[in-house]
Coordinates of C-alpha atoms in Angstrom, one line a residue:
Chain A
X1 CA -39.9 0.2 -7.2
X2 CA -40.1 -3.3 -5.4
X3 CA -36.7 -3.3 -5.3
X4 CA -36.5 0.2 -3.8
X5 CA -38.7 -0.9 -1.3
X6 CA -37.1 -4.3 -0.5
X7 CA -33.7 -3.0 0.3
X8 CA -34.5 -0.6 3.1
X9 CA -37.2 -2.9 4.2
X10 CA -34.5 -6.0 4.5
X11 CA -32.2 -3.8 6.4
X12 CA -34.7 -3.0 8.9
X13 CA -35.5 -6.7 9.3
X14 CA -31.8 -7.2 9.8
X15 CA -31.6 -4.5 12.4
X16 CA -34.3 -5.9 14.4
X17 CA -32.9 -9.1 14.3
X18 CA -29.6 -7.6 15.5
X19 CA -31.3 -5.6 18.0
X20 CA -32.1 -9.2 19.9
X21 CA -28.4 -9.8 20.5
X22 CA -26.8 -7.7 23.2
X23 CA -24.3 -7.9 25.8
X24 CA -24.4 -10.4 28.5
X25 CA -26.3 -9.4 32.0
X26 CA -22.9 -10.1 33.5
X27 CA -24.7 -11.7 36.9
X28 CA -22.0 -13.8 38.9
X29 CA -19.1 -12.3 36.7
X30 CA -16.1 -10.0 37.8
X31 CA -15.3 -7.1 35.7
X32 CA -13.2 -9.1 33.4
X33 CA -16.0 -11.6 32.5
X34 CA -14.8 -14.3 34.9
X35 CA -17.1 -16.3 37.3
X36 CA -16.8 -14.9 40.6
X37 CA -14.8 -16.7 43.3
X38 CA -15.5 -15.7 46.7
X39 CA -12.8 -14.2 48.4
X40 CA -10.6 -14.0 45.2
X41 CA -11.1 -10.3 44.5
X42 CA -10.9 -10.4 40.7
X43 CA -12.6 -6.9 40.5
X44 CA -11.1 -3.8 38.9
X45 CA -13.2 -1.2 41.0
X46 CA -10.1 -0.6 42.9
X47 CA -7.4 1.9 41.2
X48 CA -4.9 0.9 39.3
X49 CA -1.4 1.0 40.8
X50 CA 1.9 0.6 39.6
X51 CA 2.2 -3.2 40.4
X52 CA 2.0 -6.3 38.2
X53 CA -1.1 -7.8 39.5
X54 CA -2.9 -4.5 39.4
X55 CA -1.9 -3.7 35.8
X56 CA -2.8 -7.2 34.6
X57 CA -6.0 -6.8 36.5
X58 CA -6.9 -3.4 34.8
X59 CA -4.9 -3.7 31.3
X60 CA -3.6 -6.9 30.4
X61 CA -6.4 -9.2 31.2
X62 CA -9.2 -7.1 30.1
X63 CA -7.6 -5.3 27.0
X64 CA -4.6 -7.1 25.7
X65 CA -5.2 -10.6 26.4
X66 CA -8.3 -10.7 24.2
X67 CA -5.9 -11.0 21.3
X68 CA -2.4 -12.0 23.0
X69 CA -3.2 -15.2 24.3
X70 CA -3.1 -18.9 23.5
X71 CA -1.9 -20.4 20.4
X72 CA -2.9 -17.3 18.0
X73 CA -1.2 -14.6 20.1
X74 CA 0.5 -12.0 17.6
X75 CA 4.2 -12.0 17.7
X76 CA 4.0 -14.7 20.4
X77 CA 3.3 -12.4 23.1
X78 CA 1.5 -13.6 25.7
X79 CA -0.6 -11.4 27.9
X80 CA -2.5 -13.4 30.3
X81 CA -1.8 -13.6 34.0
X82 CA 0.0 -16.5 33.9
X83 CA 2.4 -15.7 31.3
X84 CA 2.6 -12.0 31.2
X85 CA 5.7 -11.2 33.4
X86 CA 7.6 -14.1 31.7
X87 CA 6.9 -12.9 28.1
X88 CA 7.7 -9.2 29.0
X89 CA 10.1 -8.6 31.5
X90 CA 13.6 -8.9 30.3
X91 CA 12.5 -10.4 26.9
X92 CA 13.5 -9.0 23.4
X93 CA 10.8 -7.6 21.4
X94 CA 10.3 -9.8 18.2
X95 CA 9.4 -6.3 16.2
X96 CA 13.0 -4.9 17.3
X97 CA 14.8 -7.4 18.6
X98 CA 17.4 -4.9 20.1
X99 CA 15.0 -3.7 22.6
X100 CA 13.7 -5.6 25.5
X101 CA 9.9 -5.6 25.8
X102 CA 10.1 -4.5 29.5
X103 CA 13.7 -3.2 30.4
X104 CA 13.6 -3.0 34.2
X105 CA 14.1 0.4 35.4
X106 CA 14.1 1.9 31.9
X107 CA 10.6 2.7 30.6
X108 CA 11.7 4.8 27.8
X109 CA 13.7 2.1 26.2
X110 CA 10.9 -0.4 27.0
X111 CA 9.3 -1.7 23.7
X112 CA 5.8 -1.8 25.5
X113 CA 5.8 1.6 26.5
X114 CA 6.9 2.8 23.0
X115 CA 3.9 0.3 21.6
X116 CA 1.3 2.1 24.0
X117 CA 2.7 5.5 23.2
X118 CA 2.6 5.2 19.5
X119 CA 6.1 5.8 18.7
X120 CA 7.5 2.4 18.3
X121 CA 9.8 2.0 15.3
X122 CA 7.4 -0.8 13.8
X123 CA 3.9 -1.4 13.4
X124 CA 0.8 0.0 15.0
X125 CA 0.0 1.6 18.0
X126 CA -1.6 -0.5 21.0
X127 CA -4.2 -1.3 21.8
X128 CA -5.0 -2.3 17.9
X129 CA -7.7 -0.2 16.7
X130 CA -8.0 2.0 19.9
X131 CA -9.1 3.4 22.2
X132 CA -5.4 3.8 23.3
X133 CA -4.5 3.8 26.9
X134 CA -4.4 7.6 28.4
X135 CA -1.2 9.1 29.7
X136 CA -1.9 8.7 33.3
X137 CA -2.7 4.9 32.6
X138 CA 0.7 4.4 30.8
X139 CA 2.6 6.5 33.4
X140 CA 1.7 3.7 35.9
X141 CA 3.0 1.1 33.6
X142 CA 6.0 3.0 33.3
X143 CA 6.3 3.4 37.1
X144 CA 5.9 -0.2 37.4
X145 CA 8.9 -0.6 35.2
X146 CA 10.6 2.4 36.9
X147 CA 10.5 0.4 40.1
X148 CA 12.3 -2.7 38.5
X149 CA 9.1 -4.4 37.0
X150 CA 9.0 -6.7 40.0
X151 CA 6.8 -9.6 39.8
X152 CA 4.0 -10.0 42.0
X153 CA 1.1 -12.8 42.1
X154 CA 0.1 -13.1 38.7
X155 CA -2.9 -15.3 39.2
X156 CA -5.6 -13.1 40.8
X157 CA -6.3 -11.4 37.5
X158 CA -7.9 -14.2 35.8
X159 CA -7.7 -18.0 36.2
X160 CA -5.1 -19.1 33.9
X161 CA -3.0 -21.6 35.5
X162 CA 0.6 -20.7 36.0
X163 CA 2.0 -24.0 36.4
X164 CA 0.6 -24.8 32.8
X165 CA 2.2 -21.6 31.3
X166 CA 5.7 -22.4 32.7
X167 CA 6.9 -24.0 29.4
X168 CA 5.7 -21.0 27.4
X169 CA 7.6 -18.7 29.6
X170 CA 11.1 -20.8 29.8
X171 CA 11.0 -20.7 26.0
X172 CA 10.0 -16.9 25.6
X173 CA 12.6 -15.9 27.8
X174 CA 15.3 -18.3 26.5
X175 CA 14.7 -17.3 22.6
X176 CA 12.9 -14.1 23.1
X177 CA 9.9 -14.1 21.2
X178 CA 5.3 -7.3 20.9
Chain B
X1 CA -5.3 30.0 -21.8
X2 CA -7.3 27.0 -22.2
X3 CA -4.6 24.8 -23.5
X4 CA -2.5 25.8 -20.5
X5 CA -5.3 25.4 -17.9
X6 CA -6.3 22.3 -18.9
X7 CA -3.2 20.1 -17.8
X8 CA -2.8 22.6 -14.9
X9 CA -6.1 21.9 -13.6
X10 CA -5.5 18.4 -13.6
X11 CA -2.3 18.6 -12.0
X12 CA -3.7 20.7 -9.3
X13 CA -6.7 18.3 -8.9
X14 CA -4.1 15.4 -8.6
X15 CA -1.9 17.4 -6.3
X16 CA -4.9 18.3 -3.9
X17 CA -5.9 14.5 -3.8
X18 CA -2.3 13.6 -2.8
X19 CA -2.2 16.4 -0.1
X20 CA -5.7 15.4 1.2
X21 CA -4.5 11.7 1.5
X22 CA -1.1 12.8 3.2
X23 CA -2.9 15.2 5.5
X24 CA -5.5 12.9 7.0
X25 CA -5.6 9.6 9.6
X26 CA -7.5 1.3 9.7
X27 CA -5.6 -1.3 8.0
X28 CA -5.5 -3.6 5.3
X29 CA -7.5 -3.6 2.2
X30 CA -10.0 -6.2 1.1
X31 CA -13.9 -6.1 0.5
X32 CA -15.4 -9.2 0.0
X33 CA -18.9 -7.6 -0.8
X34 CA -17.3 -6.4 -4.1
X35 CA -16.6 -9.4 -5.0
X36 CA -20.1 -10.7 -4.0
X37 CA -21.8 -7.6 -5.9
X38 CA -20.2 -8.8 -9.1
X39 CA -20.4 -13.0 -8.4
X40 CA -16.5 -13.3 -8.9
X41 CA -13.8 -14.9 -7.3
X42 CA -11.2 -12.9 -5.3
X43 CA -8.8 -14.2 -7.9
X44 CA -10.8 -12.5 -10.7
X45 CA -9.4 -8.9 -9.6
X46 CA -6.5 -9.7 -7.1
X47 CA -3.0 -10.9 -7.8
X48 CA -3.2 -12.9 -4.6
X49 CA -5.7 -15.8 -5.0
X50 CA -7.0 -15.7 -1.6
X51 CA -7.7 -11.9 -2.2
X52 CA -6.8 -8.1 -0.9
X53 CA -4.1 -6.0 -1.6
X54 CA -2.9 -5.9 -5.2
X55 CA -5.3 -5.9 -8.0
X56 CA -4.6 -7.6 -11.6
X57 CA -5.7 -5.7 -14.8
X58 CA -9.5 -6.8 -14.0
X59 CA -9.4 -5.9 -10.8
X60 CA -7.7 -2.4 -12.0
X61 CA -10.7 -1.9 -14.5
X62 CA -13.5 -2.7 -11.7
X63 CA -11.7 0.0 -9.3
X64 CA -11.5 2.6 -12.0
X65 CA -15.2 2.1 -13.5
X66 CA -17.4 0.1 -11.6
X67 CA -17.0 1.2 -8.0
X68 CA -16.6 5.1 -8.1
X69 CA -19.3 7.6 -8.6
X70 CA -17.5 9.8 -10.9
X71 CA -14.8 9.1 -13.5
X72 CA -11.3 10.5 -13.7
X73 CA -10.0 12.3 -16.7
X74 CA -8.9 9.6 -19.1
X75 CA -5.1 10.5 -19.0
X76 CA -5.3 10.4 -15.1
X77 CA -6.5 7.3 -15.0
X78 CA -4.8 5.2 -17.8
X79 CA -1.9 3.8 -15.6
X80 CA -2.3 0.4 -14.9
X81 CA 0.3 0.1 -12.5
X82 CA 2.4 -1.8 -15.0
X83 CA 6.1 -0.9 -14.6
X84 CA 7.3 -2.7 -17.8
X85 CA 6.0 -6.0 -18.9
X86 CA 6.7 -8.2 -15.8
X87 CA 6.3 -5.8 -12.8
X88 CA 2.9 -4.7 -11.4
X89 CA 2.9 -2.4 -8.0
X90 CA 0.0 -1.0 -6.1
X91 CA -0.3 0.9 -3.2
X92 CA -2.9 1.6 -0.3
X93 CA -2.7 4.7 2.3
X94 CA -5.2 5.0 5.4
X95 CA -5.9 7.8 7.5
X96 CA -8.5 8.1 10.0
X97 CA -10.0 10.2 12.6
X98 CA -11.3 8.3 15.4
X99 CA -13.7 9.7 18.7
X100 CA -14.1 6.8 21.2
X101 CA -16.4 7.0 24.2
X102 CA -15.9 4.7 27.2
X103 CA -18.4 5.0 30.0
X104 CA -17.2 6.8 33.0
X105 CA -13.8 7.7 31.1
X106 CA -12.6 10.7 29.3
X107 CA -13.6 10.8 25.7
X108 CA -10.4 10.4 23.3
X109 CA -10.2 11.6 19.8
X110 CA -7.2 10.4 17.6
X111 CA -6.2 11.2 14.2
X112 CA -3.3 9.9 12.3
X113 CA -1.8 7.8 9.5
X114 CA -3.1 4.2 9.6
X115 CA -0.8 2.7 7.0
X116 CA 0.9 3.1 3.8
X117 CA 1.6 0.1 1.9
X118 CA 3.1 -0.6 -1.4
X119 CA 2.6 -4.0 -3.2
X120 CA 4.4 -5.3 -6.2
X121 CA 4.4 -8.9 -8.2
X122 CA 7.1 -10.1 -10.2
X123 CA 6.2 -12.0 -13.3
X124 CA 9.6 -14.1 -13.6
X125 CA 7.5 -16.5 -15.9
X126 CA 4.2 -15.2 -16.9
X127 CA 1.4 -17.0 -15.4
X128 CA 4.0 -19.7 -14.1
X129 CA 6.2 -18.2 -11.5
X130 CA 6.2 -15.0 -9.6
X131 CA 7.0 -13.0 -6.5
X132 CA 5.0 -11.1 -4.4
X133 CA 5.6 -8.4 -1.9
X134 CA 3.4 -6.3 0.3
X135 CA 5.3 -4.1 2.5
X136 CA 4.3 -1.6 5.0
X137 CA 6.0 1.6 4.7
X138 CA 4.4 3.4 7.9
X139 CA 3.6 4.0 10.4
X140 CA 7.1 3.1 11.7
X141 CA 9.8 1.6 10.0
X142 CA 9.2 -0.7 6.6
X143 CA 7.6 -4.0 7.7
X144 CA 7.0 -7.0 5.2
X145 CA 3.5 -8.3 5.4
X146 CA 3.6 -10.8 2.5
X147 CA 6.7 -11.8 0.4
X148 CA 6.5 -15.1 -1.3
X149 CA 7.2 -17.2 -4.3
X150 CA 4.3 -18.4 -6.4
X151 CA 4.2 -21.4 -8.8
X152 CA 1.1 -21.9 -10.8
X153 CA -0.6 -23.3 -13.6
X154 CA -2.6 -21.0 -16.0
X155 CA -5.2 -19.0 -14.1
X156 CA -4.3 -20.6 -10.9
X157 CA -5.9 -23.8 -11.8
X158 CA -3.4 -25.0 -9.0
X159 CA -0.7 -23.0 -7.4
X160 CA 1.7 -23.2 -4.6
X161 CA 3.0 -20.4 -2.5
X162 CA 6.3 -20.2 -0.3
X163 CA 7.1 -17.6 2.0
X164 CA 5.3 -15.1 4.3
X165 CA 1.7 -14.7 3.6
X166 CA -2.1 -13.9 5.4
X167 CA -3.8 -17.3 6.1
X168 CA -7.0 -18.1 4.1
X169 CA -9.9 -18.3 6.9
X170 CA -13.4 -17.1 6.1
X171 CA -14.0 -13.6 4.8
X172 CA -11.2 -11.4 4.6
X173 CA -12.5 -8.2 6.1
X174 CA -11.3 -4.9 6.1
X175 CA -12.1 -4.2 9.6
X176 CA -9.2 -6.4 11.6
X177 CA -11.2 -5.9 14.8
X178 CA -14.3 -7.8 13.9
X179 CA -15.2 -10.2 16.2
X180 CA -14.4 -13.3 13.9
X181 CA -11.0 -12.0 13.1
X182 CA -10.2 -11.5 16.7
X183 CA -11.5 -14.6 17.6
X184 CA -10.0 -16.8 14.8
X185 CA -6.7 -15.2 15.3
X186 CA -6.6 -15.0 11.5
X187 CA -6.8 -11.3 9.9
X188 CA -4.6 -9.0 7.5
X189 CA -2.6 -8.0 10.6
X190 CA -1.2 -11.5 11.2
X191 CA 0.9 -12.9 8.6
X192 CA 2.7 -16.2 8.7
X193 CA 5.3 -18.0 7.3
X194 CA 4.9 -21.6 5.5
X195 CA 3.7 -23.0 2.3
X196 CA 0.3 -22.8 0.5
X197 CA -1.3 -25.3 -1.7
X198 CA -4.5 -23.9 -3.7
X199 CA -6.4 -24.2 -6.6
X200 CA -9.3 -22.4 -8.6
X201 CA -11.0 -24.8 -10.4
X202 CA -14.8 -24.2 -12.1
X203 CA -17.0 -23.0 -9.1
X204 CA -14.5 -23.9 -6.2
X205 CA -11.6 -22.4 -4.5
X206 CA -9.6 -24.4 -2.1
X207 CA -6.1 -23.5 0.0
X208 CA -4.1 -26.1 2.2
X209 CA -1.6 -24.3 4.4
X210 CA 1.1 -25.5 6.5
X211 CA 3.0 -22.4 8.5
X212 CA 4.7 -21.8 11.6
X213 CA 1.8 -20.2 13.5
X214 CA 1.2 -16.7 14.5
X215 CA 1.3 -17.7 18.3
X216 CA 4.8 -19.4 17.7
X217 CA 6.5 -16.0 16.7
X218 CA 9.9 -16.0 18.3
X219 CA 10.0 -19.3 19.6
X220 CA 10.2 -21.7 16.9
X221 CA 8.1 -24.3 18.2
X222 CA 4.8 -25.4 17.3
X223 CA 3.3 -25.6 13.8
X224 CA -0.3 -24.4 12.3
X225 CA -2.3 -26.3 9.5
X226 CA -5.3 -24.3 7.8
X227 CA -7.6 -25.4 5.1
X228 CA -10.4 -23.5 3.7
X229 CA -12.9 -24.4 0.5
X230 CA -15.5 -22.1 -1.2
X231 CA -18.3 -22.7 -3.6
X232 CA -18.7 -19.6 -5.6
X233 CA -21.9 -19.0 -7.7
X234 CA -23.2 -15.9 -9.1
X235 CA -25.8 -15.2 -6.4
X236 CA -23.4 -16.0 -3.5
X237 CA -21.0 -18.4 -2.1
X238 CA -20.5 -20.8 0.9
X239 CA -17.1 -21.7 2.4
X240 CA -15.7 -23.7 5.3
X241 CA -12.5 -23.2 7.0
X242 CA -10.6 -25.1 9.4
X243 CA -7.4 -24.4 11.3
X244 CA -5.4 -26.4 14.0
X245 CA -2.6 -24.8 15.9
X246 CA 0.2 -26.5 18.0
X247 CA 2.1 -24.2 20.1
X248 CA 3.9 -23.7 23.4
X249 CA 1.0 -21.2 24.5
X250 CA -1.4 -24.0 24.1
X251 CA -3.0 -25.9 21.1
X252 CA -5.7 -24.2 19.3
X253 CA -8.5 -25.1 16.6
X254 CA -10.9 -23.1 15.0
X255 CA -13.7 -24.1 12.6
X256 CA -15.6 -21.7 10.4
X257 CA -18.5 -21.5 8.0
X258 CA -19.3 -18.4 6.0
X259 CA -21.2 -17.4 3.2
X260 CA -22.7 -14.5 1.2
X261 CA -25.9 -13.9 -0.8
X262 CA -26.6 -11.4 -3.2
X263 CA -30.3 -10.0 -3.4
X264 CA -31.0 -7.0 -5.4
X265 CA -29.0 -4.0 -4.5
X266 CA -28.0 -5.9 -1.0
X267 CA -25.4 -8.1 -0.4
X268 CA -25.2 -10.3 2.6
X269 CA -22.3 -11.7 4.3
X270 CA -22.4 -14.1 7.2
X271 CA -19.6 -16.0 9.1
X272 CA -19.8 -18.0 12.4
X273 CA -16.5 -19.4 14.0
X274 CA -15.9 -21.8 16.7
X275 CA -12.7 -21.6 18.8
X276 CA -11.4 -24.1 20.8
X277 CA -8.3 -23.2 23.0
X278 CA -6.3 -25.1 25.6
X279 CA -4.3 -22.3 26.7
X280 CA -6.3 -22.1 29.4
X281 CA -6.4 -24.3 32.8
X282 CA -9.7 -25.6 31.3
X283 CA -10.0 -25.5 27.4
X284 CA -12.6 -23.0 26.5
X285 CA -14.7 -22.5 23.8
X286 CA -15.7 -19.5 22.0
X287 CA -18.0 -18.6 19.3
X288 CA -18.0 -15.4 17.1
X289 CA -20.3 -14.5 14.3
X290 CA -20.9 -11.9 12.0
X291 CA -24.0 -10.6 9.7
X292 CA -23.3 -8.0 7.3
X293 CA -25.4 -6.5 4.9
X294 CA -24.2 -4.0 2.1
X295 CA -26.6 -1.7 0.1
X296 CA -25.3 -0.4 -3.2
X297 CA -27.3 3.0 -2.7
X298 CA -26.0 3.9 -6.4
X299 CA -22.5 3.7 -8.0
X300 CA -20.1 4.8 -5.5
X301 CA -22.5 4.8 -2.3
X302 CA -22.5 1.9 -0.4
X303 CA -24.3 1.4 2.9
X304 CA -22.8 -1.4 5.3
X305 CA -24.4 -2.6 8.5
X306 CA -22.7 -4.9 10.5
X307 CA -24.2 -6.9 13.6
X308 CA -21.5 -9.3 15.6
X309 CA -22.0 -11.4 18.7
X310 CA -19.0 -13.2 20.6
X311 CA -19.1 -15.4 23.3
X312 CA -15.8 -15.5 25.3
X313 CA -16.5 -18.7 26.9
X314 CA -19.1 -20.9 26.2
X315 CA -19.1 -22.4 29.7
X316 CA -19.5 -19.3 31.4
X317 CA -23.3 -17.6 31.2
X318 CA -24.4 -13.9 31.2
X319 CA -20.7 -13.0 29.5
X320 CA -21.8 -12.5 25.9
X321 CA -20.6 -9.3 23.6
X322 CA -22.2 -7.8 20.6
X323 CA -20.8 -5.0 18.3
X324 CA -23.0 -3.4 15.6
X325 CA -21.5 -1.0 13.0
X326 CA -23.4 1.3 10.5
X327 CA -20.6 2.6 8.0
X328 CA -21.1 4.7 4.8
X329 CA -18.7 4.4 1.8
X330 CA -18.4 7.0 -0.4
X331 CA -15.9 6.8 -3.5
X332 CA -16.1 9.8 -5.2
X333 CA -13.4 9.3 -8.1
X334 CA -11.2 6.1 -8.6
X335 CA -8.9 4.9 -6.1
X336 CA -10.3 7.4 -3.4
X337 CA -12.7 6.3 -0.7
X338 CA -14.3 8.1 2.6
X339 CA -15.8 6.1 5.1
X340 CA -17.5 7.5 8.1
X341 CA -18.9 4.9 10.7
X342 CA -20.6 4.6 14.0
X343 CA -19.9 1.6 16.1
X344 CA -21.4 0.2 19.2
X345 CA -20.2 -2.3 21.6
X346 CA -22.2 -4.2 24.2
X347 CA -20.8 -6.4 26.9
X348 CA -21.2 -7.1 30.6
X349 CA -22.4 -3.9 32.6
X350 CA -19.2 -4.2 34.8
X351 CA -16.6 -3.8 32.2
X352 CA -16.9 -0.1 30.8
X353 CA -14.4 -1.2 27.6
X354 CA -17.2 -3.7 26.5
X355 CA -19.8 -0.9 26.3
X356 CA -17.8 1.7 24.2
X357 CA -18.9 3.5 21.3
X358 CA -16.6 4.6 18.5
X359 CA -17.4 7.4 15.5
X360 CA -14.6 7.5 12.8
X361 CA -14.0 9.0 9.8
X362 CA -11.5 7.7 7.2
X363 CA -9.8 8.4 3.9
X364 CA -8.5 5.7 1.8
X365 CA -6.9 5.8 -1.3
X366 CA -5.6 3.0 -3.2
X367 CA -4.5 1.9 -6.6

């Protein structure tokens, strides 16, 4: 009987302890959890548009770069604001080297679109574990690629340094590197 | 009639089980609370000394007899995955149905196959030299997860691996999206190439790895050094792990402590990982933690409650995230598990994704 009562009792204590931990208040932060810098924007309240800065701010920074950044970025793919363009556009996919991650003008043959839509030849659909991007959002990324995947100012979405990322970009472009 | 019906019923049952597996829709295959329940090391039940995937004879017997609520007819459960004296194979299939709710966005339901994996171990010289392969067959084309040569002393007292394998760091959780796994960058989705030296002696397990570094894939620059030490007792275990990565994407260090405790029908798992990442203009420190309690309600029925916290930048206030999961795991028969769960994310209010909810139903077949 003691053991029977102990288990649910201990779980209740654990529940109460855990319930004391919640999300941050977000005071003083932008929608990506970074400190607000006066005049820098950084909010994702604006609608998603088919340009890299918008895609970075709405998708790459808040969703992808949770994993795809830094020294442990899966497949060596860095999708933080400073490195996303150089790691994507014209760079062969690691999983399917015959395909470019982003092939300007050709979203159907861009590996990133195949991974987001869930029909890539290799591996799991992204974002890993979901929720997945809806069709309209993927269409905006496709439109950016159809438009030639132009580079726009990449630094607005988060505060990573483009200058520091240059070696990453150069290496990724040179050697290939989702 | 009876002699004819009995084998037909068995065949029909197996066929139905197979169809169920194929019809329904997370990844990988490790549940450390099971080892905790038995007070055993990972190597006691798995071919891979760091756990997960292919089970050895003990692990298979455990999967048949100690986990499920019911037993299969003897004939259906006799096979042990051995193909001859030197080759052992296994497999894993996971399908899932997910329903996600993100505030102010349309709800999303997805169903499908998460993975089909097969693994095999060839004993070139029994207990001395072997080749291990773990391959994902679906989704998509086949993809090697682990493939390495293993040289060992009997009982894995000392061993060495060379090839591609999962790095040893903290609890090897089934949920690869757990904060501790995502923050550490080491999970069962991120195999790496290199060498591992390990030992299994007395109450201790230890590993030392030198690998390319996951973040260096495709660039060929940098390296990762990982080490782990675990003290295992029948009542629980304590472990510490550390990894450092030299990468063109920015150097990164992670240190973690983890432990487990068994109290009656409850198994407690905890882990805390501190990450220091130099890929940002100013080095960021992140902290992820996990507390899990598993309640073995009765054989075949496990209730799992997990609470997690994540601070993505310790120098920034008010940006904490949390995640709570409640999962019921029912294993009606050997090698078949049904999991149903609810997960709630808590984050800053201005980020809808950090405040999502997830309900899921998973079917997991394995042998």
